[in-house]
């Protein structure tokens, strides 16, 4: 493992269970996630009403390409600039975009151009915001408290997303796109106010040297090549969703259609996935393993088996498998995210986080298309077996590495 430049403690944080300022941040972030879920539903619903299905799909996915194009530059900024200021700036821009959409829609009917512009603007903001936001946990809590922080934050985020999705359809039906945009603008305004007034770092992270953006990106890849533990973590986290994403994104719908279970079955499976993920995340705070990285990767081996099981059996076995997939996702995500934050050199944390996010943006469409193509060309169960087995095999690589078998946050930072 590489030698880390340890963060400098500015303010001694209280024990996590008594850290009310961090608890408040987690709640505020969950509120923002609820607003995002509400906005996503409103965007998709409005696109369907005014455009063809193909154009609606383009609108919903419009933010992906610019986000992927800019993400590495966002990582460079995250490693050089004050994360808090970056988060303030781009959340303020998001508020401006949402207010502009609200005013436009109040004056004229929504158009494809307006929806595309909003989706692209959000994608660019995400590319700059997310890498900096990904470093904030390391600035707020001790390394030993990262699993507890991650468990609470992910559980709150999932509950916020579920709640936002639940009310999103109601708001867009009664208040239209303008009401949905205004509501999400309000949630981002709360985030901006909290960051500006109450959020202060407790740990000062090492900063990257000043250089051009392209040199900064190249330096990040050189760091990745020179540090095997970081490289293995980044590659593993980059591919986390490439098996489970298609299996739950289109696979469950294909199974329900193939077996004539109907749309309610898909809703049941999705609900069980969410419930399992929340329980899996919470369980980390209650029963924390001694070796976080090993436990996280073994959970993903189990998840691979759960993906395989989704392709077989009656509805109740698929429902049980969906719960297992969700629980292992929540459990592993908390542990591996915490391990990532504590392991990666903090001068490269933003860039490494950007690289992991590129996996979803660049490879997920290919994985989705491949899953569907396999199901069409063979049988529905075939892609479940191939994707699940591939995930199990890939997770064995870090588990066979001595460094990861010894990795523990109890001795980090």
PDB file of N, CA, C and O in Angstrom, residues 64-65 67-68 71 234-246 250 354-372 387 394:
ATOM      1  N   UNK A  64     -25.675  12.422 -19.664  1.00  0.00           N
ATOM      2  CA  UNK A  64     -24.629  11.413 -19.488  1.00  0.00           C
ATOM      3  C   UNK A  64     -23.365  11.741 -20.270  1.00  0.00           C
ATOM      4  O   UNK A  64     -22.254  11.666 -19.735  1.00  0.00           O
ATOM      5  N   UNK A  65     -23.519  12.103 -21.552  1.00  0.00           N
ATOM      6  CA  UNK A  65     -22.344  12.346 -22.399  1.00  0.00           C
ATOM      7  C   UNK A  65     -21.532  13.541 -21.916  1.00  0.00           C
ATOM      8  O   UNK A  65     -20.306  13.425 -21.721  1.00  0.00           O
ATOM      9  N   UNK A  67     -21.464  14.773 -18.958  1.00  0.00           N
ATOM     10  CA  UNK A  67     -20.910  14.433 -17.645  1.00  0.00           C
ATOM     11  C   UNK A  67     -19.654  13.589 -17.809  1.00  0.00           C
ATOM     12  O   UNK A  67     -18.639  13.837 -17.154  1.00  0.00           O
ATOM     13  N   UNK A  68     -19.707  12.601 -18.702  1.00  0.00           N
ATOM     14  CA  UNK A  68     -18.538  11.758 -18.926  1.00  0.00           C
ATOM     15  C   UNK A  68     -17.378  12.566 -19.498  1.00  0.00           C
ATOM     16  O   UNK A  68     -16.214  12.355 -19.137  1.00  0.00           O
ATOM     17  N   UNK A  71     -16.033  14.879 -16.514  1.00  0.00           N
ATOM     18  CA  UNK A  71     -15.848  14.303 -15.185  1.00  0.00           C
ATOM     19  C   UNK A  71     -14.401  14.322 -14.713  1.00  0.00           C
ATOM     20  O   UNK A  71     -14.113  14.637 -13.550  1.00  0.00           O
ATOM     21  N   UNK A 234     -10.121   1.076  -7.489  1.00  0.00           N
ATOM     22  CA  UNK A 234     -10.763   1.891  -8.523  1.00  0.00           C
ATOM     23  C   UNK A 234     -11.399   1.009  -9.582  1.00  0.00           C
ATOM     24  O   UNK A 234     -12.558   1.225  -9.981  1.00  0.00           O
ATOM     25  N   UNK A 235     -10.687  -0.004 -10.051  1.00  0.00           N
ATOM     26  CA  UNK A 235     -11.248  -0.875 -11.077  1.00  0.00           C
ATOM     27  C   UNK A 235     -12.457  -1.645 -10.552  1.00  0.00           C
ATOM     28  O   UNK A 235     -13.455  -1.816 -11.253  1.00  0.00           O
ATOM     29  N   UNK A 236     -12.369  -2.120  -9.322  1.00  0.00           N
ATOM     30  CA  UNK A 236     -13.483  -2.870  -8.746  1.00  0.00           C
ATOM     31  C   UNK A 236     -14.713  -1.982  -8.583  1.00  0.00           C
ATOM     32  O   UNK A 236     -15.831  -2.379  -8.923  1.00  0.00           O
ATOM     33  N   UNK A 237     -14.507  -0.770  -8.069  1.00  0.00           N
ATOM     34  CA  UNK A 237     -15.640   0.131  -7.866  1.00  0.00           C
ATOM     35  C   UNK A 237     -16.193   0.634  -9.191  1.00  0.00           C
ATOM     36  O   UNK A 237     -17.390   0.911  -9.304  1.00  0.00           O
ATOM     37  N   UNK A 238     -15.331   0.747 -10.217  1.00  0.00           N
ATOM     38  CA  UNK A 238     -15.803   1.194 -11.527  1.00  0.00           C
ATOM     39  C   UNK A 238     -16.777   0.191 -12.135  1.00  0.00           C
ATOM     40  O   UNK A 238     -17.692   0.571 -12.856  1.00  0.00           O
ATOM     41  N   UNK A 239     -16.571  -1.084 -11.849  1.00  0.00           N
ATOM     42  CA  UNK A 239     -17.401  -2.106 -12.469  1.00  0.00           C
ATOM     43  C   UNK A 239     -18.513  -2.634 -11.592  1.00  0.00           C
ATOM     44  O   UNK A 239     -19.200  -3.593 -11.967  1.00  0.00           O
ATOM     45  N   UNK A 240     -18.714  -2.011 -10.430  1.00  0.00           N
ATOM     46  CA  UNK A 240     -19.692  -2.546  -9.485  1.00  0.00           C
ATOM     47  C   UNK A 240     -21.086  -2.674 -10.086  1.00  0.00           C
ATOM     48  O   UNK A 240     -21.794  -3.640  -9.843  1.00  0.00           O
ATOM     49  N   UNK A 241     -21.505  -1.680 -10.849  1.00  0.00           N
ATOM     50  CA  UNK A 241     -22.879  -1.648 -11.326  1.00  0.00           C
ATOM     51  C   UNK A 241     -23.070  -2.274 -12.698  1.00  0.00           C
ATOM     52  O   UNK A 241     -24.199  -2.363 -13.184  1.00  0.00           O
ATOM     53  N   UNK A 242     -21.986  -2.693 -13.347  1.00  0.00           N
ATOM     54  CA  UNK A 242     -22.099  -3.174 -14.714  1.00  0.00           C
ATOM     55  C   UNK A 242     -22.784  -4.531 -14.817  1.00  0.00           C
ATOM     56  O   UNK A 242     -23.290  -4.895 -15.879  1.00  0.00           O
ATOM     57  N   UNK A 243     -22.806  -5.284 -13.732  1.00  0.00           N
ATOM     58  CA  UNK A 243     -23.541  -6.553 -13.726  1.00  0.00           C
ATOM     59  C   UNK A 243     -24.925  -6.372 -13.135  1.00  0.00           C
ATOM     60  O   UNK A 243     -25.929  -6.811 -13.699  1.00  0.00           O
ATOM     61  N   UNK A 244     -24.993  -5.694 -11.990  1.00  0.00           N
ATOM     62  CA  UNK A 244     -26.279  -5.570 -11.299  1.00  0.00           C
ATOM     63  C   UNK A 244     -27.201  -4.565 -11.993  1.00  0.00           C
ATOM     64  O   UNK A 244     -28.425  -4.732 -11.995  1.00  0.00           O
ATOM     65  N   UNK A 245     -26.631  -3.513 -12.603  1.00  0.00           N
ATOM     66  CA  UNK A 245     -27.454  -2.494 -13.256  1.00  0.00           C
ATOM     67  C   UNK A 245     -28.362  -3.070 -14.334  1.00  0.00           C
ATOM     68  O   UNK A 245     -29.587  -2.880 -14.295  1.00  0.00           O
ATOM     69  N   UNK A 246     -27.816  -3.778 -15.332  1.00  0.00           N
ATOM     70  CA  UNK A 246     -28.686  -4.380 -16.347  1.00  0.00           C
ATOM     71  C   UNK A 246     -29.631  -5.443 -15.785  1.00  0.00           C
ATOM     72  O   UNK A 246     -30.778  -5.559 -16.222  1.00  0.00           O
ATOM     73  N   UNK A 250     -33.262  -3.866 -16.593  1.00  0.00           N
ATOM     74  CA  UNK A 250     -34.126  -4.423 -17.638  1.00  0.00           C
ATOM     75  C   UNK A 250     -34.412  -5.907 -17.424  1.00  0.00           C
ATOM     76  O   UNK A 250     -35.427  -6.417 -17.887  1.00  0.00           O
ATOM     77  N   UNK A 354     -13.485  10.297  -9.844  1.00  0.00           N
ATOM     78  CA  UNK A 354     -13.969  10.572 -11.197  1.00  0.00           C
ATOM     79  C   UNK A 354     -13.806   9.349 -12.096  1.00  0.00           C
ATOM     80  O   UNK A 354     -14.691   9.019 -12.887  1.00  0.00           O
ATOM     81  N   UNK A 355     -12.662   8.691 -11.976  1.00  0.00           N
ATOM     82  CA  UNK A 355     -12.421   7.520 -12.817  1.00  0.00           C
ATOM     83  C   UNK A 355     -13.421   6.414 -12.500  1.00  0.00           C
ATOM     84  O   UNK A 355     -13.934   5.745 -13.405  1.00  0.00           O
ATOM     85  N   UNK A 356     -13.733   6.223 -11.217  1.00  0.00           N
ATOM     86  CA  UNK A 356     -14.701   5.175 -10.874  1.00  0.00           C
ATOM     87  C   UNK A 356     -16.074   5.489 -11.464  1.00  0.00           C
ATOM     88  O   UNK A 356     -16.790   4.578 -11.896  1.00  0.00           O
ATOM     89  N   UNK A 357     -16.456   6.773 -11.505  1.00  0.00           N
ATOM     90  CA  UNK A 357     -17.776   7.143 -12.039  1.00  0.00           C
ATOM     91  C   UNK A 357     -17.844   6.996 -13.553  1.00  0.00           C
ATOM     92  O   UNK A 357     -18.930   6.852 -14.117  1.00  0.00           O
ATOM     93  N   UNK A 358     -16.692   7.044 -14.211  1.00  0.00           N
ATOM     94  CA  UNK A 358     -16.693   6.887 -15.664  1.00  0.00           C
ATOM     95  C   UNK A 358     -17.186   5.507 -16.088  1.00  0.00           C
ATOM     96  O   UNK A 358     -17.703   5.340 -17.193  1.00  0.00           O
ATOM     97  N   UNK A 359     -17.017   4.510 -15.207  1.00  0.00           N
ATOM     98  CA  UNK A 359     -17.478   3.166 -15.538  1.00  0.00           C
ATOM     99  C   UNK A 359     -18.951   3.141 -15.879  1.00  0.00           C
ATOM    100  O   UNK A 359     -19.368   2.573 -16.895  1.00  0.00           O
ATOM    101  N   UNK A 360     -19.756   3.773 -15.032  1.00  0.00           N
ATOM    102  CA  UNK A 360     -21.187   3.808 -15.288  1.00  0.00           C
ATOM    103  C   UNK A 360     -21.523   4.620 -16.531  1.00  0.00           C
ATOM    104  O   UNK A 360     -22.315   4.200 -17.382  1.00  0.00           O
ATOM    105  N   UNK A 361     -20.933   5.809 -16.651  1.00  0.00           N
ATOM    106  CA  UNK A 361     -21.293   6.700 -17.747  1.00  0.00           C
ATOM    107  C   UNK A 361     -20.912   6.130 -19.113  1.00  0.00           C
ATOM    108  O   UNK A 361     -21.654   6.288 -20.085  1.00  0.00           O
ATOM    109  N   UNK A 362     -19.746   5.482 -19.187  1.00  0.00           N
ATOM    110  CA  UNK A 362     -19.250   5.017 -20.484  1.00  0.00           C
ATOM    111  C   UNK A 362     -19.651   3.585 -20.819  1.00  0.00           C
ATOM    112  O   UNK A 362     -19.911   3.267 -21.983  1.00  0.00           O
ATOM    113  N   UNK A 363     -19.685   2.718 -19.801  1.00  0.00           N
ATOM    114  CA  UNK A 363     -19.888   1.297 -20.068  1.00  0.00           C
ATOM    115  C   UNK A 363     -21.301   0.799 -19.789  1.00  0.00           C
ATOM    116  O   UNK A 363     -21.702  -0.241 -20.311  1.00  0.00           O
ATOM    117  N   UNK A 364     -22.077   1.528 -18.969  1.00  0.00           N
ATOM    118  CA  UNK A 364     -23.406   1.047 -18.636  1.00  0.00           C
ATOM    119  C   UNK A 364     -24.321   0.905 -19.857  1.00  0.00           C
ATOM    120  O   UNK A 364     -25.040  -0.090 -19.981  1.00  0.00           O
ATOM    121  N   UNK A 365     -24.344   1.879 -20.789  1.00  0.00           N
ATOM    122  CA  UNK A 365     -25.185   1.672 -21.974  1.00  0.00           C
ATOM    123  C   UNK A 365     -24.819   0.405 -22.743  1.00  0.00           C
ATOM    124  O   UNK A 365     -25.702  -0.307 -23.245  1.00  0.00           O
ATOM    125  N   UNK A 366     -23.521   0.107 -22.839  1.00  0.00           N
ATOM    126  CA  UNK A 366     -23.083  -1.108 -23.531  1.00  0.00           C
ATOM    127  C   UNK A 366     -23.549  -2.348 -22.771  1.00  0.00           C
ATOM    128  O   UNK A 366     -24.017  -3.329 -23.371  1.00  0.00           O
ATOM    129  N   UNK A 367     -23.421  -2.316 -21.435  1.00  0.00           N
ATOM    130  CA  UNK A 367     -23.846  -3.452 -20.623  1.00  0.00           C
ATOM    131  C   UNK A 367     -25.355  -3.677 -20.745  1.00  0.00           C
ATOM    132  O   UNK A 367     -25.817  -4.823 -20.854  1.00  0.00           O
ATOM    133  N   UNK A 368     -26.123  -2.602 -20.722  1.00  0.00           N
ATOM    134  CA  UNK A 368     -27.575  -2.715 -20.864  1.00  0.00           C
ATOM    135  C   UNK A 368     -27.943  -3.333 -22.216  1.00  0.00           C
ATOM    136  O   UNK A 368     -28.770  -4.247 -22.295  1.00  0.00           O
ATOM    137  N   UNK A 369     -27.318  -2.805 -23.272  1.00  0.00           N
ATOM    138  CA  UNK A 369     -27.618  -3.315 -24.615  1.00  0.00           C
ATOM    139  C   UNK A 369     -27.194  -4.779 -24.742  1.00  0.00           C
ATOM    140  O   UNK A 369     -27.904  -5.598 -25.343  1.00  0.00           O
ATOM    141  N   UNK A 370     -26.042  -5.127 -24.179  1.00  0.00           N
ATOM    142  CA  UNK A 370     -25.575  -6.512 -24.246  1.00  0.00           C
ATOM    143  C   UNK A 370     -26.489  -7.466 -23.514  1.00  0.00           C
ATOM    144  O   UNK A 370     -26.757  -8.586 -23.988  1.00  0.00           O
ATOM    145  N   UNK A 371     -26.981  -7.058 -22.342  1.00  0.00           N
ATOM    146  CA  UNK A 371     -27.908  -7.899 -21.580  1.00  0.00           C
ATOM    147  C   UNK A 371     -29.172  -8.165 -22.393  1.00  0.00           C
ATOM    148  O   UNK A 371     -29.630  -9.311 -22.521  1.00  0.00           O
ATOM    149  N   UNK A 372     -29.730  -7.094 -22.959  1.00  0.00           N
ATOM    150  CA  UNK A 372     -30.943  -7.251 -23.753  1.00  0.00           C
ATOM    151  C   UNK A 372     -30.725  -8.093 -24.996  1.00  0.00           C
ATOM    152  O   UNK A 372     -31.574  -8.923 -25.358  1.00  0.00           O
ATOM    153  N   UNK A 387     -23.806 -12.610 -16.530  1.00  0.00           N
ATOM    154  CA  UNK A 387     -23.432 -11.393 -15.809  1.00  0.00           C
ATOM    155  C   UNK A 387     -23.136 -11.694 -14.345  1.00  0.00           C
ATOM    156  O   UNK A 387     -22.175 -11.164 -13.782  1.00  0.00           O
ATOM    157  N   UNK A 394     -14.835 -11.739 -11.119  1.00  0.00           N
ATOM    158  CA  UNK A 394     -14.049 -10.518 -11.006  1.00  0.00           C
ATOM    159  C   UNK A 394     -13.760 -10.149  -9.553  1.00  0.00           C
ATOM    160  O   UNK A 394     -12.699  -9.608  -9.239  1.00  0.00           O
TER     161      UNK A 394
END
